Amino acid sequence: MASPYNPGYQDVSANPTDFSLPRFKQEYMDEYIRTNRFSKYMGTENDMPIQIIAEMKKGGETIKCPMIGRLKKTGVYGNMPLSGREEELNRQSHTLTVEYRRNAVSLTERDEQFSIARALPQVRPHLLRWSKEQLRNDIIDALFSVSPRKTMLAPLANPDSTQVISGDPAVPTIKTQATDGELDAWQADNEDRVLFHLPGAETAGDFSASIGAVGAGDIATADTIRAAKDKAVTCDPHITPIVVGDDDEEYFIMFASQTMFRWLQKDTEIREYNQHALERGSKRNPIRTGADLEFDGVIIRPVPEIGNHSDAVTRGILCGAEAVGVGLGMDPDFRENKNDDYGHLKGVGITECLGVEKLQWHDGTNYTDNGCVTVFTAVAAS
């Protein structure tokens, strides 16, 4: 029985005979990537909304995320010469910076006869949860950003200032909240891929006025989904849909706040679509289970941590391919600290090196979102 004076881990088994740290790290990495709210839509393929780019990089170094636009010209016909009429390929690389991120759990000799092989299984769930929450927050910050370092609301992923100890260097600021002018500039650059309830409701180049025009009663409906999808397929550059299944069905993914999802879940047209489609063979009824909804080629996934934009306005984001880039400079690495208090206080830590950013076209001044349509609707009905 654990002593009431021991805060650490007491009930540990003997050293596992088959323990393998490299395998443990890989299993942690697989679980880390696959078990968060965005994991179904993350992958190394370039048709995923959240694209993983893994390169061996050190903190502060960059990873290039290539983006290629569609060809627009009609080409030549018959005996027309092609030479001199070639179309320039619209291509650009989004430069994503990776940085180290770390956390640790401490133990003492009284907690156990310390061995990393015994300690890792005990602390793994806590470090894993921390890793997943940080990655989730990074992705949300990226989705609702106006440029690589500027988010629409106060960023979720910045270091916690309460952990600063006297003598520490200044806490680094990963991202900051965009100013009114930066929000206006982003809206002007993305007029064809931002939606304030329904088309035509916005004030061109004025973000605060456009948000203010979303009034009570402008809740998310089936028409909101249609309008967001219409923008995705008509904006320039186009947003590439995700191809699913053997019959190459095309889909977009809508990550919605819980508020927006609840209104969409209640919408009569969306309810009927899901109920009738599921009667023809789906195993789960999202109306009853709270699972993802589907409507008009859009999969609607609730992400409660997205939150509302304000007391009156909530938000969601419709994504196609390459909306966000996750650059991995290294696999998560477990390390132990044996040097505190003459070896009495020990710790197990996790070190990661990654960067997460919205993928954007950048001409030196303007930032155009590559793979998403941002949607704002009312929190409450009138």
Coordinates of C-alpha atoms in Angstrom, one line a residue:
M1 CA 0.0 0.0 0.0
A2 CA 1.3 3.4 -0.9
S3 CA 2.5 5.6 1.9
P4 CA 0.4 8.8 2.4
Y5 CA 3.7 10.8 2.3
N6 CA 4.7 9.5 -1.1
P7 CA 3.2 11.6 -4.0
G8 CA 4.8 9.5 -6.8
Y9 CA 4.2 6.1 -8.3
Q10 CA 4.4 3.2 -5.9
D11 CA 2.7 0.2 -7.5
V12 CA 5.2 -0.7 -10.2
S13 CA 6.0 -4.0 -11.7
A14 CA 9.5 -5.4 -12.2
N15 CA 11.5 -4.4 -15.2
P16 CA 9.6 -5.6 -18.3
T17 CA 11.8 -8.3 -20.0
D18 CA 10.6 -7.2 -23.4
F19 CA 10.9 -3.4 -22.9
S20 CA 12.2 -1.6 -26.0
L21 CA 12.6 2.2 -25.8
P22 CA 12.6 2.7 -29.6
R23 CA 9.4 0.7 -29.9
F24 CA 7.9 2.6 -27.0
K25 CA 8.7 5.9 -28.7
Q26 CA 7.1 4.8 -32.0
E27 CA 4.0 3.5 -30.2
Y28 CA 3.8 6.8 -28.4
M29 CA 4.1 8.7 -31.7
D30 CA 1.5 6.6 -33.4
E31 CA -1.0 7.0 -30.6
Y32 CA -0.1 10.7 -30.3
I33 CA -0.9 11.4 -34.0
R34 CA -3.9 9.0 -34.2
T35 CA -5.8 9.9 -31.1
N36 CA -6.8 13.5 -31.2
R37 CA -9.9 15.2 -32.5
F38 CA -8.2 15.9 -35.9
S39 CA -6.5 12.6 -36.3
K40 CA -8.9 11.1 -38.9
Y41 CA -8.0 14.0 -41.2
M42 CA -4.2 14.0 -40.7
G43 CA -1.6 12.2 -42.8
T44 CA 1.4 12.5 -45.0
E45 CA -0.6 12.4 -48.3
N46 CA -1.0 15.7 -50.0
D47 CA -4.8 15.3 -50.2
M48 CA -5.3 15.4 -46.4
P49 CA -6.6 18.6 -44.7
I50 CA -3.8 18.4 -42.1
Q51 CA -0.7 17.4 -43.8
I52 CA 2.2 15.9 -41.8
I53 CA 5.7 16.7 -43.1
A54 CA 8.4 14.8 -41.3
E55 CA 12.0 15.9 -41.8
M56 CA 15.0 15.7 -39.5
K57 CA 15.4 19.3 -38.3
K58 CA 16.6 21.1 -35.2
G59 CA 14.7 23.7 -33.3
G60 CA 14.6 27.0 -35.2
E61 CA 15.1 25.4 -38.6
T62 CA 12.4 25.4 -41.3
I63 CA 10.5 22.8 -43.3
K64 CA 9.2 23.5 -46.8
C65 CA 5.6 22.7 -47.5
P66 CA 5.1 22.7 -51.3
M67 CA 1.8 24.1 -52.8
I68 CA 0.9 23.8 -56.5
G69 CA -2.0 25.7 -58.1
R70 CA -4.2 24.3 -60.9
L71 CA -3.5 25.0 -64.6
K72 CA -5.9 27.6 -66.0
K73 CA -5.2 27.9 -69.7
T74 CA -7.0 25.8 -72.3
G75 CA -3.8 24.6 -74.1
V76 CA -3.4 24.4 -77.9
Y77 CA -5.5 22.6 -80.6
G78 CA -4.7 21.0 -83.9
N79 CA -1.6 22.3 -85.5
M80 CA -1.1 25.2 -83.2
P81 CA 2.5 25.3 -82.0
L82 CA 2.8 24.7 -78.3
S83 CA 6.3 26.3 -78.0
G84 CA 6.1 29.7 -76.5
R85 CA 2.6 29.1 -75.2
E86 CA 3.5 27.0 -72.2
E87 CA 1.7 27.8 -68.9
E88 CA 3.7 28.9 -66.0
L89 CA 3.1 26.5 -63.0
N90 CA 1.7 28.3 -60.0
R91 CA 3.8 26.9 -57.2
Q92 CA 5.0 28.1 -53.9
S93 CA 6.4 26.7 -50.7
H94 CA 5.1 27.6 -47.3
T95 CA 8.1 27.9 -44.9
L96 CA 7.2 26.3 -41.6
T97 CA 9.5 26.8 -38.5
V98 CA 9.8 23.9 -36.0
E99 CA 10.8 24.4 -32.4
Y100 CA 11.4 22.3 -29.3
R101 CA 8.6 21.7 -26.8
R102 CA 9.2 19.8 -23.6
N103 CA 7.5 18.7 -20.4
A104 CA 8.4 16.3 -17.6
V105 CA 7.2 14.4 -14.6
S106 CA 9.3 14.2 -11.4
L107 CA 9.8 11.2 -9.1
T108 CA 12.0 10.5 -6.1
E109 CA 13.8 7.5 -4.8
R110 CA 11.1 7.0 -2.2
D111 CA 8.6 6.7 -5.0
E112 CA 10.3 3.6 -6.5
Q113 CA 13.6 2.0 -7.3
F114 CA 13.9 4.3 -10.3
S115 CA 14.2 2.8 -13.7
I116 CA 13.1 4.4 -16.9
A117 CA 11.7 1.1 -18.1
R118 CA 9.4 1.0 -15.1
A119 CA 8.7 4.7 -15.0
L120 CA 7.7 5.3 -18.6
P121 CA 4.5 3.1 -18.5
Q122 CA 3.4 5.0 -15.5
V123 CA 4.0 8.5 -16.8
R124 CA 3.2 7.8 -20.4
P125 CA -0.6 8.5 -20.2
H126 CA 0.0 11.9 -18.6
L127 CA 2.7 13.0 -21.1
L128 CA 0.6 11.6 -24.0
R129 CA -2.4 13.6 -22.9
W130 CA -0.3 16.7 -22.7
S131 CA 1.2 16.1 -26.1
K132 CA -2.3 15.6 -27.7
E133 CA -3.7 18.7 -26.1
Q134 CA -0.8 20.8 -27.2
L135 CA -1.1 19.5 -30.8
R136 CA -4.9 20.1 -30.8
N137 CA -4.4 23.7 -29.6
D138 CA -1.7 24.2 -32.2
I139 CA -4.0 23.1 -35.0
I140 CA -6.9 25.3 -33.7
D141 CA -4.5 28.3 -33.5
A142 CA -3.4 27.5 -37.1
L143 CA -6.9 27.1 -38.5
F144 CA -8.0 30.5 -37.2
S145 CA -4.9 32.5 -38.0
V146 CA -4.4 35.3 -40.4
S147 CA -0.7 34.8 -40.9
P148 CA 1.9 32.3 -39.5
R149 CA 2.3 34.1 -36.2
K150 CA -1.1 36.0 -35.8
T151 CA -4.3 34.3 -34.6
M152 CA -7.8 35.7 -34.7
L153 CA -8.3 35.3 -30.9
A154 CA -5.8 34.9 -28.0
P155 CA -3.6 31.9 -29.0
L156 CA -4.1 28.6 -27.1
A157 CA -0.6 27.2 -27.5
N158 CA 1.7 29.9 -26.0
P159 CA 3.9 28.8 -23.1
D160 CA 2.3 29.1 -19.7
S161 CA 3.7 32.2 -17.9
T162 CA 3.0 30.7 -14.5
Q163 CA 5.9 28.3 -15.1
V164 CA 8.5 31.1 -15.2
I165 CA 11.0 30.9 -12.4
S166 CA 13.2 33.8 -11.3
G167 CA 16.3 33.9 -13.6
D168 CA 14.5 32.2 -16.5
P169 CA 14.9 33.8 -19.9
A170 CA 11.9 35.6 -21.3
V171 CA 8.9 33.3 -22.1
P172 CA 8.9 33.0 -25.9
T173 CA 5.8 34.1 -27.7
I174 CA 4.9 31.6 -30.3
K175 CA 1.8 33.5 -31.7
T176 CA 0.1 36.7 -30.9
Q177 CA -3.5 38.0 -31.4
A178 CA -4.0 39.9 -34.7
T179 CA -4.8 43.6 -34.6
D180 CA -7.9 45.0 -36.2
G181 CA -5.8 46.1 -39.2
E182 CA -4.3 42.7 -39.6
L183 CA -7.8 41.1 -39.5
D184 CA -9.0 43.6 -42.1
A185 CA -6.0 42.8 -44.3
W186 CA -6.7 39.0 -44.0
Q187 CA -10.4 39.5 -44.9
A188 CA -9.4 41.6 -47.9
D189 CA -7.0 38.9 -49.1
N190 CA -9.6 36.1 -48.5
E191 CA -12.9 37.7 -49.5
D192 CA -13.7 34.6 -51.7
R193 CA -13.0 32.2 -48.8
V194 CA -14.6 33.8 -45.7
L195 CA -18.3 33.6 -44.9
F196 CA -20.2 35.8 -42.4
H197 CA -23.4 33.7 -42.1
L198 CA -24.4 34.0 -45.8
P199 CA -22.8 35.5 -48.9
G200 CA -23.1 39.3 -49.3
A201 CA -23.5 39.9 -45.6
E202 CA -19.9 41.2 -45.1
T203 CA -18.4 44.7 -45.3
A204 CA -15.5 44.4 -47.7
G205 CA -12.1 44.7 -45.9
D206 CA -13.7 45.5 -42.5
F207 CA -13.6 42.5 -40.2
S208 CA -15.2 44.1 -37.2
A209 CA -18.0 45.4 -39.2
S210 CA -18.6 42.1 -40.9
I211 CA -18.6 40.3 -37.5
G212 CA -20.9 42.9 -36.1
A213 CA -23.4 42.2 -39.0
V214 CA -23.8 38.6 -37.8
G215 CA -27.0 39.2 -35.8
A216 CA -29.1 37.1 -33.5
G217 CA -30.9 34.5 -35.6
D218 CA -28.0 34.1 -38.2
I219 CA -27.4 30.6 -36.9
A220 CA -25.7 27.9 -39.0
T221 CA -28.1 26.0 -41.3
A222 CA -27.9 23.8 -44.3
D223 CA -27.7 26.9 -46.4
T224 CA -24.5 27.9 -44.5
I225 CA -22.9 24.6 -45.5
R226 CA -24.0 25.0 -49.1
A227 CA -22.6 28.6 -49.2
A228 CA -19.3 27.5 -47.7
K229 CA -18.9 24.7 -50.2
D230 CA -19.8 27.0 -53.1
K231 CA -17.0 29.3 -52.0
A232 CA -14.5 26.4 -51.7
V233 CA -15.2 25.2 -55.3
T234 CA -15.3 28.7 -56.9
C235 CA -12.5 30.7 -55.1
D236 CA -9.2 31.2 -56.9
P237 CA -7.0 29.3 -56.2
H238 CA -9.6 26.6 -55.8
I239 CA -9.7 24.5 -52.6
T240 CA -9.0 20.9 -53.5
P241 CA -11.6 18.4 -52.1
I242 CA -10.6 15.2 -50.4
V243 CA -11.1 12.1 -52.5
V244 CA -12.6 9.2 -50.5
G245 CA -13.3 5.6 -51.5
D246 CA -13.0 3.5 -54.6
D247 CA -15.5 5.6 -56.5
D248 CA -13.5 8.8 -55.9
E249 CA -16.2 10.7 -54.0
E250 CA -15.1 14.2 -53.2
Y251 CA -15.6 15.6 -49.7
F252 CA -14.8 18.7 -47.7
I253 CA -14.4 18.6 -43.9
M254 CA -16.1 21.2 -41.6
F255 CA -14.5 21.6 -38.2
A256 CA -17.2 23.3 -36.1
S257 CA -17.4 24.7 -32.6
Q258 CA -19.8 22.9 -30.4
T259 CA -22.3 25.8 -30.7
M260 CA -22.3 25.7 -34.5
F261 CA -22.5 21.9 -34.6
R262 CA -25.6 21.9 -32.3
W263 CA -27.4 24.3 -34.7
L264 CA -26.4 22.2 -37.7
Q265 CA -27.5 19.0 -35.8
K266 CA -30.9 20.6 -35.2
D267 CA -31.4 21.8 -38.8
T268 CA -34.4 19.9 -40.3
E269 CA -32.8 19.4 -43.7
I270 CA -29.5 18.1 -42.3
R271 CA -31.4 15.8 -39.9
E272 CA -33.5 14.3 -42.7
Y273 CA -30.4 13.9 -44.9
N274 CA -28.6 11.9 -42.2
Q275 CA -31.5 9.9 -41.0
H276 CA -32.5 8.8 -44.5
A277 CA -28.9 8.1 -45.7
L278 CA -28.2 6.1 -42.6
E279 CA -31.3 4.0 -43.1
R280 CA -29.7 2.8 -46.3
G281 CA -26.7 1.2 -44.6
S282 CA -24.7 3.4 -42.2
K283 CA -23.9 1.7 -38.9
R284 CA -24.2 4.8 -36.7
N285 CA -26.8 7.5 -36.5
P286 CA -25.0 10.8 -35.8
I287 CA -28.3 12.4 -34.8
R288 CA -28.4 10.0 -31.8
T289 CA -24.7 9.6 -31.1
G290 CA -23.3 13.0 -31.6
A291 CA -20.9 11.7 -34.2
D292 CA -19.9 13.5 -37.4
L293 CA -22.7 14.7 -39.6
E294 CA -22.7 14.7 -43.4
F295 CA -24.5 17.0 -45.8
D296 CA -24.0 17.9 -49.5
G297 CA -20.5 16.4 -49.7
V298 CA -19.4 18.0 -46.4
I299 CA -18.4 16.0 -43.3
I300 CA -19.2 18.1 -40.2
R301 CA -17.0 17.3 -37.2
P302 CA -17.5 19.0 -33.8
V303 CA -14.4 20.3 -32.0
P304 CA -15.6 21.9 -28.7
E305 CA -12.2 23.4 -28.1
I306 CA -12.6 25.7 -31.1
G307 CA -14.9 27.8 -29.0
N308 CA -17.0 30.8 -30.0
H309 CA -15.4 33.9 -31.6
S310 CA -17.4 36.1 -29.2
D311 CA -20.5 36.1 -27.0
A312 CA -22.6 36.6 -30.1
V313 CA -20.7 34.9 -32.9
T314 CA -19.4 31.3 -33.2
R315 CA -17.1 29.9 -35.8
G316 CA -16.2 26.9 -37.9
I317 CA -13.9 26.2 -40.8
L318 CA -14.5 24.1 -44.0
C319 CA -11.3 22.4 -45.1
G320 CA -10.1 20.7 -48.3
A321 CA -6.6 19.4 -48.9
E322 CA -3.5 21.0 -47.4
A323 CA -5.3 23.4 -45.1
V324 CA -2.7 23.0 -42.3
G325 CA 0.9 21.8 -42.2
V326 CA 2.3 19.9 -39.2
G327 CA 6.1 19.8 -39.5
L328 CA 7.8 17.2 -37.4
G329 CA 11.5 17.7 -36.8
M330 CA 11.9 14.6 -34.8
D331 CA 9.9 11.8 -33.2
P332 CA 9.0 12.5 -29.5
D333 CA 12.0 11.5 -27.4
F334 CA 11.8 10.3 -23.7
R335 CA 14.7 11.4 -21.5
E336 CA 15.5 10.9 -17.8
N337 CA 17.0 13.4 -15.4
K338 CA 19.2 11.9 -12.7
N339 CA 21.1 14.9 -11.4
D340 CA 18.7 16.7 -9.0
D341 CA 19.3 16.7 -5.3
Y342 CA 22.2 14.3 -5.4
G343 CA 20.3 11.9 -7.5
H344 CA 17.3 11.7 -5.1
L345 CA 14.9 13.6 -7.3
K346 CA 14.6 12.1 -10.8
G347 CA 12.3 12.8 -13.7
V348 CA 11.1 11.5 -17.0
G349 CA 10.6 14.1 -19.7
I350 CA 9.3 14.3 -23.3
T351 CA 11.0 16.4 -26.0
E352 CA 9.3 17.2 -29.3
C353 CA 10.4 19.4 -32.2
L354 CA 7.5 20.5 -34.4
G355 CA 5.7 23.4 -35.9
V356 CA 2.0 23.8 -36.9
E357 CA 0.8 26.5 -39.3
K358 CA -2.1 27.2 -41.7
L359 CA -0.8 26.8 -45.3
Q360 CA -1.0 30.1 -47.1
W361 CA 0.0 31.7 -50.4
H362 CA 2.2 34.7 -49.7
D363 CA 3.2 37.3 -52.2
G364 CA 5.4 39.2 -49.9
T365 CA 2.5 41.2 -48.4
N366 CA -0.8 39.3 -48.6
Y367 CA -1.7 35.9 -47.0
T368 CA -4.3 33.8 -48.9
D369 CA -5.5 30.6 -47.2
N370 CA -4.7 27.6 -49.3
G371 CA -7.2 25.0 -48.2
C372 CA -10.1 26.5 -46.1
V373 CA -13.2 28.6 -45.9
T374 CA -13.7 30.3 -42.5
V375 CA -17.3 30.6 -41.4
F376 CA -18.9 32.8 -38.8
T377 CA -22.5 32.5 -37.6
A378 CA -24.6 33.5 -34.6
V379 CA -24.4 31.9 -31.2
A380 CA -28.1 32.1 -30.5
A381 CA -31.3 32.2 -32.5
S382 CA -33.5 35.3 -32.4

